Structures are given as structure tokens and as C-alpha cells.
Amino acid sequence: MEGGLDMATRKRLANRFRAEYAKGTKKQKGEVLDRLVAVGMGRSTARRLLSQAVGSEERPGPGRGRRPKYGEETQRLLERLWLLTGMPCDPYMKAMLDQWIPALRADGELDDVDGDALEQVRSMSASTIDRRLGPLKRAAMPRGMSLTRPAGEHLRNSVRIRKCTDEIARLPGLAEADTVAHCGPSARGEFARTLTMADYATNRAADVTARDNAKSNIRKAVDLAIPLFPFPVTCFDSDNGTESINDELIDRLQHKDIEQTRSRPYRKNDQATVESRNNHVVRKFAFYWRYDTEEQRDLPDRLWAKTYLLLNLFTPTRKPARIEQGRDGRRRTVYDRPRTPWARVLEYDAASRADGGRGYVDDATRTRIENLIASTNPARLGREIAAIQDELERLSRERTEGMARRQGLDMGCLLGKGDRTHARRRRTRQQIGTQAPFRAHLQ
């Protein structure tokens, strides 16, 4: 304590002489400082406290504040909707409510909900949703294993590197591709891979399970994924791994008249669209277990058929729109309005037809997808996903843990966090009185 004076005493003395110090001349200000120094206050401390806007000596205590706007029923409903929608972040959830709530009410999912509470949830801003859901957002995703091996130099050089100035990157049809290994704690032996293809312009994506990393199986997975896009795929962009750059896949893409490009070596940001899905889609829904039997490999394909509908038709996404520089000189990324991938496809289709083009979606495909949206209950879709996830865990968890124990690996990050997170979310479901459709815990 400076000169035996505590902070409260120093502030009271500064408040007492502050007006005199502010009005005084240079000589008078020096006299005020001398008096404060004489009672044990440092000269620099006195000058700082006298110059700044020090608060009053006696501050009033906190008032009662505003009455709460949202009641317990509204809070429970918000948590219930957050679990039903797959635990999205606040801007996405705000954008999802307008589409999900009518669909849930049409199928009787919200018959027991008070109308006032429902309107209060719909009126919440994204920031309010974030604050009120804060206690539930405590999960941390573990890291998986990277098994990408660079292709030979001759094959790599035959595939050009995609540039940011390419015109094709601004239109639907450029599909970024990547694979995720379902190997568990060991990369030995044969195990399933998930091939993800994500359209750069619309965020529409497709996931297909391959038996292993053999080039023939990856080529078959690509053949299955391409027809899942409602518009023609014109470019296949991948990393530099052998699973994507090999003679069989290169020949197949040339036969389909699809251009093939690649990212720069060791530059994951060149494929940010598909790389982001590895964690928040593939690992979120298919976990970190090892899938190496025929029964285990069939389950992810059933899972991806469900998530294909959920993520492309009912889940909004955001894309970077521009980079702005603030008054402080810092650059920040500005994102566009959250929209579902299907809505983005329709926007590109309308713009193309307005310019005299043929569009991207034919009438038959448009009608089929619109009917599919109208007839699908996203909450029921989520429960079907949860059932498949339960089966995946039943078939794979014990064997994956056994492999880790035999190898003497520390699976605490992979398994322990999953147990704690699953238990936490089970308690949450019990508290809010609903069965969450997604088991998106860390397993």
C-alpha cells in the first residue's frame, strides 16, 4: 500500500481536491500535489487520480434492474429447440427458426408449447440466444489423425493448382473434396474412409463412405457423390494426397469432362469449405471410432443419407462476403446472411435465368426437392440420425477402446471427454424434458 494509504482513501482524497486541481494554474496544481504527497500519496499517483474522472466517494449500490423479459418456460423451449436443431451456433439458429418452427408445428412436435413462449423465442436476437445458451456450450472436440500422403511429383504436376482468381470458383459446380479416416487409435490395417465433396459457391455437400483408401474405392465413392448435386459438377478440387491424385481418378474425371485442380501443398486454407466439414460434420455425426467391418461400413452410408437432407435442406450456413478495415486499422471478415445450401442454389439459378442462361436446376429436380422439404420433419430426421449413431457406438466403441489399451495409448482426450460430455447432455435432456435427436457428443 502506497505510503500507508489504501485505494479507497486515495480516491477520496483525489475526489476532494479534483475540482480545485482542475481550475487551478500550474503553480496551484503543484501546491495541490504537494499536499497530497505530504500525506503519503505518490506524486505520479496523485496526478493520475486528479486528472481522470474519478467516481463519487459513495457509489450507490446496484438497483433492482429490469424485470426479466423471458421466463423459465421460454428458456426451456429455447434449449429444447437448440437440441432439436442440432446445437448450432447463435446466428445459424436464429436463421433456422423461421423454417424449423412451422415444420415442427405441422408434425405436432410443439403441441405442448405455450404460444407466447414460442413468439418470445422467435423474437430473440442472435446475441440473446448466445447468452441464454451459454451454460450448455461447453464441449470441446478432440483431434483426429491425419493420414494424407502426398502423391508422386509426376502426377501432382499433371494437375494444376486452383487460383483465387479462377472464374469457376464464383459459380456452382466447383466441388472441393477431402477424405476422413475412420481408423480409431491405429492407422494399421484396412478401415473405412468418408469422402466429402462440398460445393464452394453454395456450401451444398455430399458424404459417401469408401471401403478403404484404395484408388478404385475412392473412384467409386466419387461416382456416387457427383449425382447427389442438383447441378453439374464442373471441377473437382482436392488436396495433394494419393487418394485424390492417381491415374484411375484422373482418367475417370477426364471421361466425365470434369476439370481437376489441387490446392497448394500444406495449405489447408486453400480448401477451407471442405476442411471445415471434417470436424463439424463428419466427426460430429460419425465420431472417432474405428469402422473396419462390413456392418460398420454400412452404417455411415445410412447416416450420410440422413445428414444429406438435414444439412442441405434445413441447416443454414454463412460465407465470407468481404473484408473490411475498421477505424482502428484492424481487418475483419464480414459474412453474408445465413441461408440453407438449397436456398443458395435457387439464388444462383434465378440469377442465371435472369441473365438469359439456362439456370442450374431443371424443373423436375426443383419440384422433387421442394416436395421433399414440405414432407420432411427435421426433428424426426434427427431422431433417425441418433438411432444410427447409437448403433455405431454399440458396434465400434468397445473394440476401439480395446485397441487403444493394447497399444498403451492415452485415449483420455478421445474417450474421457466424450463420456463427460455425453453425461452432461443427458442431464440437460432430463432437465428440459425432451429427447435430443442428435448424439453429437465427442465419441
PDB file of N, CA and C in Angstrom, residues 143-146 181-189 287-291 396 399-411 414-415:
ATOM      1  N   ARG A 143      -9.005 -34.002 -31.469  1.00  0.00           N
ATOM      2  CA  ARG A 143      -8.379 -34.026 -32.780  1.00  0.00           C
ATOM      3  C   ARG A 143      -8.263 -35.459 -33.272  1.00  0.00           C
ATOM      4  N   GLY A 144      -8.419 -35.637 -34.572  1.00  0.00           N
ATOM      5  CA  GLY A 144      -8.271 -36.947 -35.174  1.00  0.00           C
ATOM      6  C   GLY A 144      -6.879 -37.117 -35.778  1.00  0.00           C
ATOM      7  N   MET A 145      -6.689 -38.208 -36.529  1.00  0.00           N
ATOM      8  CA  MET A 145      -5.397 -38.495 -37.140  1.00  0.00           C
ATOM      9  C   MET A 145      -5.422 -38.084 -38.596  1.00  0.00           C
ATOM     10  N   SER A 146      -4.351 -37.481 -39.058  1.00  0.00           N
ATOM     11  CA  SER A 146      -4.214 -37.107 -40.460  1.00  0.00           C
ATOM     12  C   SER A 146      -3.387 -38.166 -41.162  1.00  0.00           C
ATOM     13  N   ALA A 181     -10.409 -40.350 -42.272  1.00  0.00           N
ATOM     14  CA  ALA A 181     -10.133 -41.746 -41.933  1.00  0.00           C
ATOM     15  C   ALA A 181     -10.854 -42.142 -40.656  1.00  0.00           C
ATOM     16  N   HIS A 182     -11.594 -43.242 -40.709  1.00  0.00           N
ATOM     17  CA  HIS A 182     -12.261 -43.794 -39.525  1.00  0.00           C
ATOM     18  C   HIS A 182     -11.399 -44.936 -38.987  1.00  0.00           C
ATOM     19  N   CYS A 183     -10.232 -44.568 -38.456  1.00  0.00           N
ATOM     20  CA  CYS A 183      -9.238 -45.569 -38.053  1.00  0.00           C
ATOM     21  C   CYS A 183      -9.155 -45.763 -36.555  1.00  0.00           C
ATOM     22  N   GLY A 184      -9.817 -44.912 -35.776  1.00  0.00           N
ATOM     23  CA  GLY A 184      -9.693 -45.010 -34.332  1.00  0.00           C
ATOM     24  C   GLY A 184      -8.289 -44.649 -33.884  1.00  0.00           C
ATOM     25  N   PRO A 185      -7.716 -45.411 -32.949  1.00  0.00           N
ATOM     26  CA  PRO A 185      -6.393 -45.059 -32.429  1.00  0.00           C
ATOM     27  C   PRO A 185      -5.234 -45.610 -33.249  1.00  0.00           C
ATOM     28  N   SER A 186      -5.506 -46.388 -34.302  1.00  0.00           N
ATOM     29  CA  SER A 186      -4.426 -47.020 -35.061  1.00  0.00           C
ATOM     30  C   SER A 186      -4.682 -46.883 -36.557  1.00  0.00           C
ATOM     31  N   ALA A 187      -3.619 -46.578 -37.301  1.00  0.00           N
ATOM     32  CA  ALA A 187      -3.728 -46.468 -38.755  1.00  0.00           C
ATOM     33  C   ALA A 187      -3.370 -47.773 -39.454  1.00  0.00           C
ATOM     34  N   ARG A 188      -3.186 -48.834 -38.699  1.00  0.00           N
ATOM     35  CA  ARG A 188      -2.848 -50.115 -39.302  1.00  0.00           C
ATOM     36  C   ARG A 188      -4.081 -50.784 -39.893  1.00  0.00           C
ATOM     37  N   GLY A 189      -3.849 -51.576 -40.924  1.00  0.00           N
ATOM     38  CA  GLY A 189      -4.921 -52.377 -41.490  1.00  0.00           C
ATOM     39  C   GLY A 189      -5.853 -51.583 -42.396  1.00  0.00           C
ATOM     40  N   PHE A 287     -18.312 -39.549 -35.251  1.00  0.00           N
ATOM     41  CA  PHE A 287     -17.423 -39.752 -34.110  1.00  0.00           C
ATOM     42  C   PHE A 287     -16.008 -40.147 -34.533  1.00  0.00           C
ATOM     43  N   TYR A 288     -15.249 -40.709 -33.552  1.00  0.00           N
ATOM     44  CA  TYR A 288     -13.838 -41.044 -33.757  1.00  0.00           C
ATOM     45  C   TYR A 288     -13.567 -42.542 -33.642  1.00  0.00           C
ATOM     46  N   TRP A 289     -14.608 -43.375 -33.767  1.00  0.00           N
ATOM     47  CA  TRP A 289     -14.408 -44.808 -33.632  1.00  0.00           C
ATOM     48  C   TRP A 289     -13.781 -45.386 -34.891  1.00  0.00           C
ATOM     49  N   ARG A 290     -13.376 -46.644 -34.792  1.00  0.00           N
ATOM     50  CA  ARG A 290     -12.797 -47.357 -35.938  1.00  0.00           C
ATOM     51  C   ARG A 290     -13.889 -48.205 -36.593  1.00  0.00           C
ATOM     52  N   TYR A 291     -14.041 -48.056 -37.897  1.00  0.00           N
ATOM     53  CA  TYR A 291     -15.034 -48.813 -38.666  1.00  0.00           C
ATOM     54  C   TYR A 291     -14.288 -49.635 -39.719  1.00  0.00           C
ATOM     55  N   SER A 396     -18.823 -50.293 -32.318  1.00  0.00           N
ATOM     56  CA  SER A 396     -17.436 -49.862 -32.510  1.00  0.00           C
ATOM     57  C   SER A 396     -16.720 -49.414 -31.250  1.00  0.00           C
ATOM     58  N   ARG A 399     -14.530 -52.116 -29.142  1.00  0.00           N
ATOM     59  CA  ARG A 399     -13.367 -52.596 -29.895  1.00  0.00           C
ATOM     60  C   ARG A 399     -12.308 -51.510 -30.046  1.00  0.00           C
ATOM     61  N   THR A 400     -12.751 -50.262 -30.269  1.00  0.00           N
ATOM     62  CA  THR A 400     -11.793 -49.158 -30.397  1.00  0.00           C
ATOM     63  C   THR A 400     -11.051 -48.931 -29.095  1.00  0.00           C
ATOM     64  N   GLU A 401     -11.755 -48.978 -27.971  1.00  0.00           N
ATOM     65  CA  GLU A 401     -11.097 -48.818 -26.670  1.00  0.00           C
ATOM     66  C   GLU A 401     -10.120 -49.957 -26.403  1.00  0.00           C
ATOM     67  N   GLY A 402     -10.498 -51.167 -26.821  1.00  0.00           N
ATOM     68  CA  GLY A 402      -9.601 -52.299 -26.640  1.00  0.00           C
ATOM     69  C   GLY A 402      -8.304 -52.137 -27.423  1.00  0.00           C
ATOM     70  N   MET A 403      -8.397 -51.630 -28.646  1.00  0.00           N
ATOM     71  CA  MET A 403      -7.191 -51.380 -29.440  1.00  0.00           C
ATOM     72  C   MET A 403      -6.297 -50.366 -28.750  1.00  0.00           C
ATOM     73  N   ALA A 404      -6.892 -49.338 -28.184  1.00  0.00           N
ATOM     74  CA  ALA A 404      -6.102 -48.311 -27.506  1.00  0.00           C
ATOM     75  C   ALA A 404      -5.389 -48.881 -26.293  1.00  0.00           C
ATOM     76  N   ARG A 405      -6.088 -49.743 -25.529  1.00  0.00           N
ATOM     77  CA  ARG A 405      -5.458 -50.327 -24.344  1.00  0.00           C
ATOM     78  C   ARG A 405      -4.300 -51.247 -24.728  1.00  0.00           C
ATOM     79  N   ARG A 406      -4.484 -52.038 -25.787  1.00  0.00           N
ATOM     80  CA  ARG A 406      -3.419 -52.959 -26.200  1.00  0.00           C
ATOM     81  C   ARG A 406      -2.177 -52.204 -26.673  1.00  0.00           C
ATOM     82  N   GLN A 407      -2.392 -51.026 -27.275  1.00  0.00           N
ATOM     83  CA  GLN A 407      -1.256 -50.257 -27.767  1.00  0.00           C
ATOM     84  C   GLN A 407      -0.689 -49.315 -26.710  1.00  0.00           C
ATOM     85  N   GLY A 408      -1.309 -49.281 -25.541  1.00  0.00           N
ATOM     86  CA  GLY A 408      -0.817 -48.412 -24.487  1.00  0.00           C
ATOM     87  C   GLY A 408      -1.013 -46.937 -24.789  1.00  0.00           C
ATOM     88  N   LEU A 409      -2.047 -46.609 -25.576  1.00  0.00           N
ATOM     89  CA  LEU A 409      -2.295 -45.214 -25.946  1.00  0.00           C
ATOM     90  C   LEU A 409      -3.169 -44.538 -24.904  1.00  0.00           C
ATOM     91  N   ASP A 410      -2.985 -43.248 -24.774  1.00  0.00           N
ATOM     92  CA  ASP A 410      -3.818 -42.446 -23.884  1.00  0.00           C
ATOM     93  C   ASP A 410      -5.020 -41.956 -24.674  1.00  0.00           C
ATOM     94  N   MET A 411      -6.156 -42.587 -24.482  1.00  0.00           N
ATOM     95  CA  MET A 411      -7.369 -42.204 -25.194  1.00  0.00           C
ATOM     96  C   MET A 411      -8.242 -41.276 -24.363  1.00  0.00           C
ATOM     97  N   LEU A 414      -9.870 -38.606 -26.337  1.00  0.00           N
ATOM     98  CA  LEU A 414     -10.878 -39.097 -27.272  1.00  0.00           C
ATOM     99  C   LEU A 414     -12.101 -39.667 -26.579  1.00  0.00           C
ATOM    100  N   LEU A 415     -11.866 -40.407 -25.478  1.00  0.00           N
ATOM    101  CA  LEU A 415     -12.966 -41.119 -24.844  1.00  0.00           C
ATOM    102  C   LEU A 415     -13.458 -40.454 -23.572  1.00  0.00           C
TER     103      LEU A 415
END
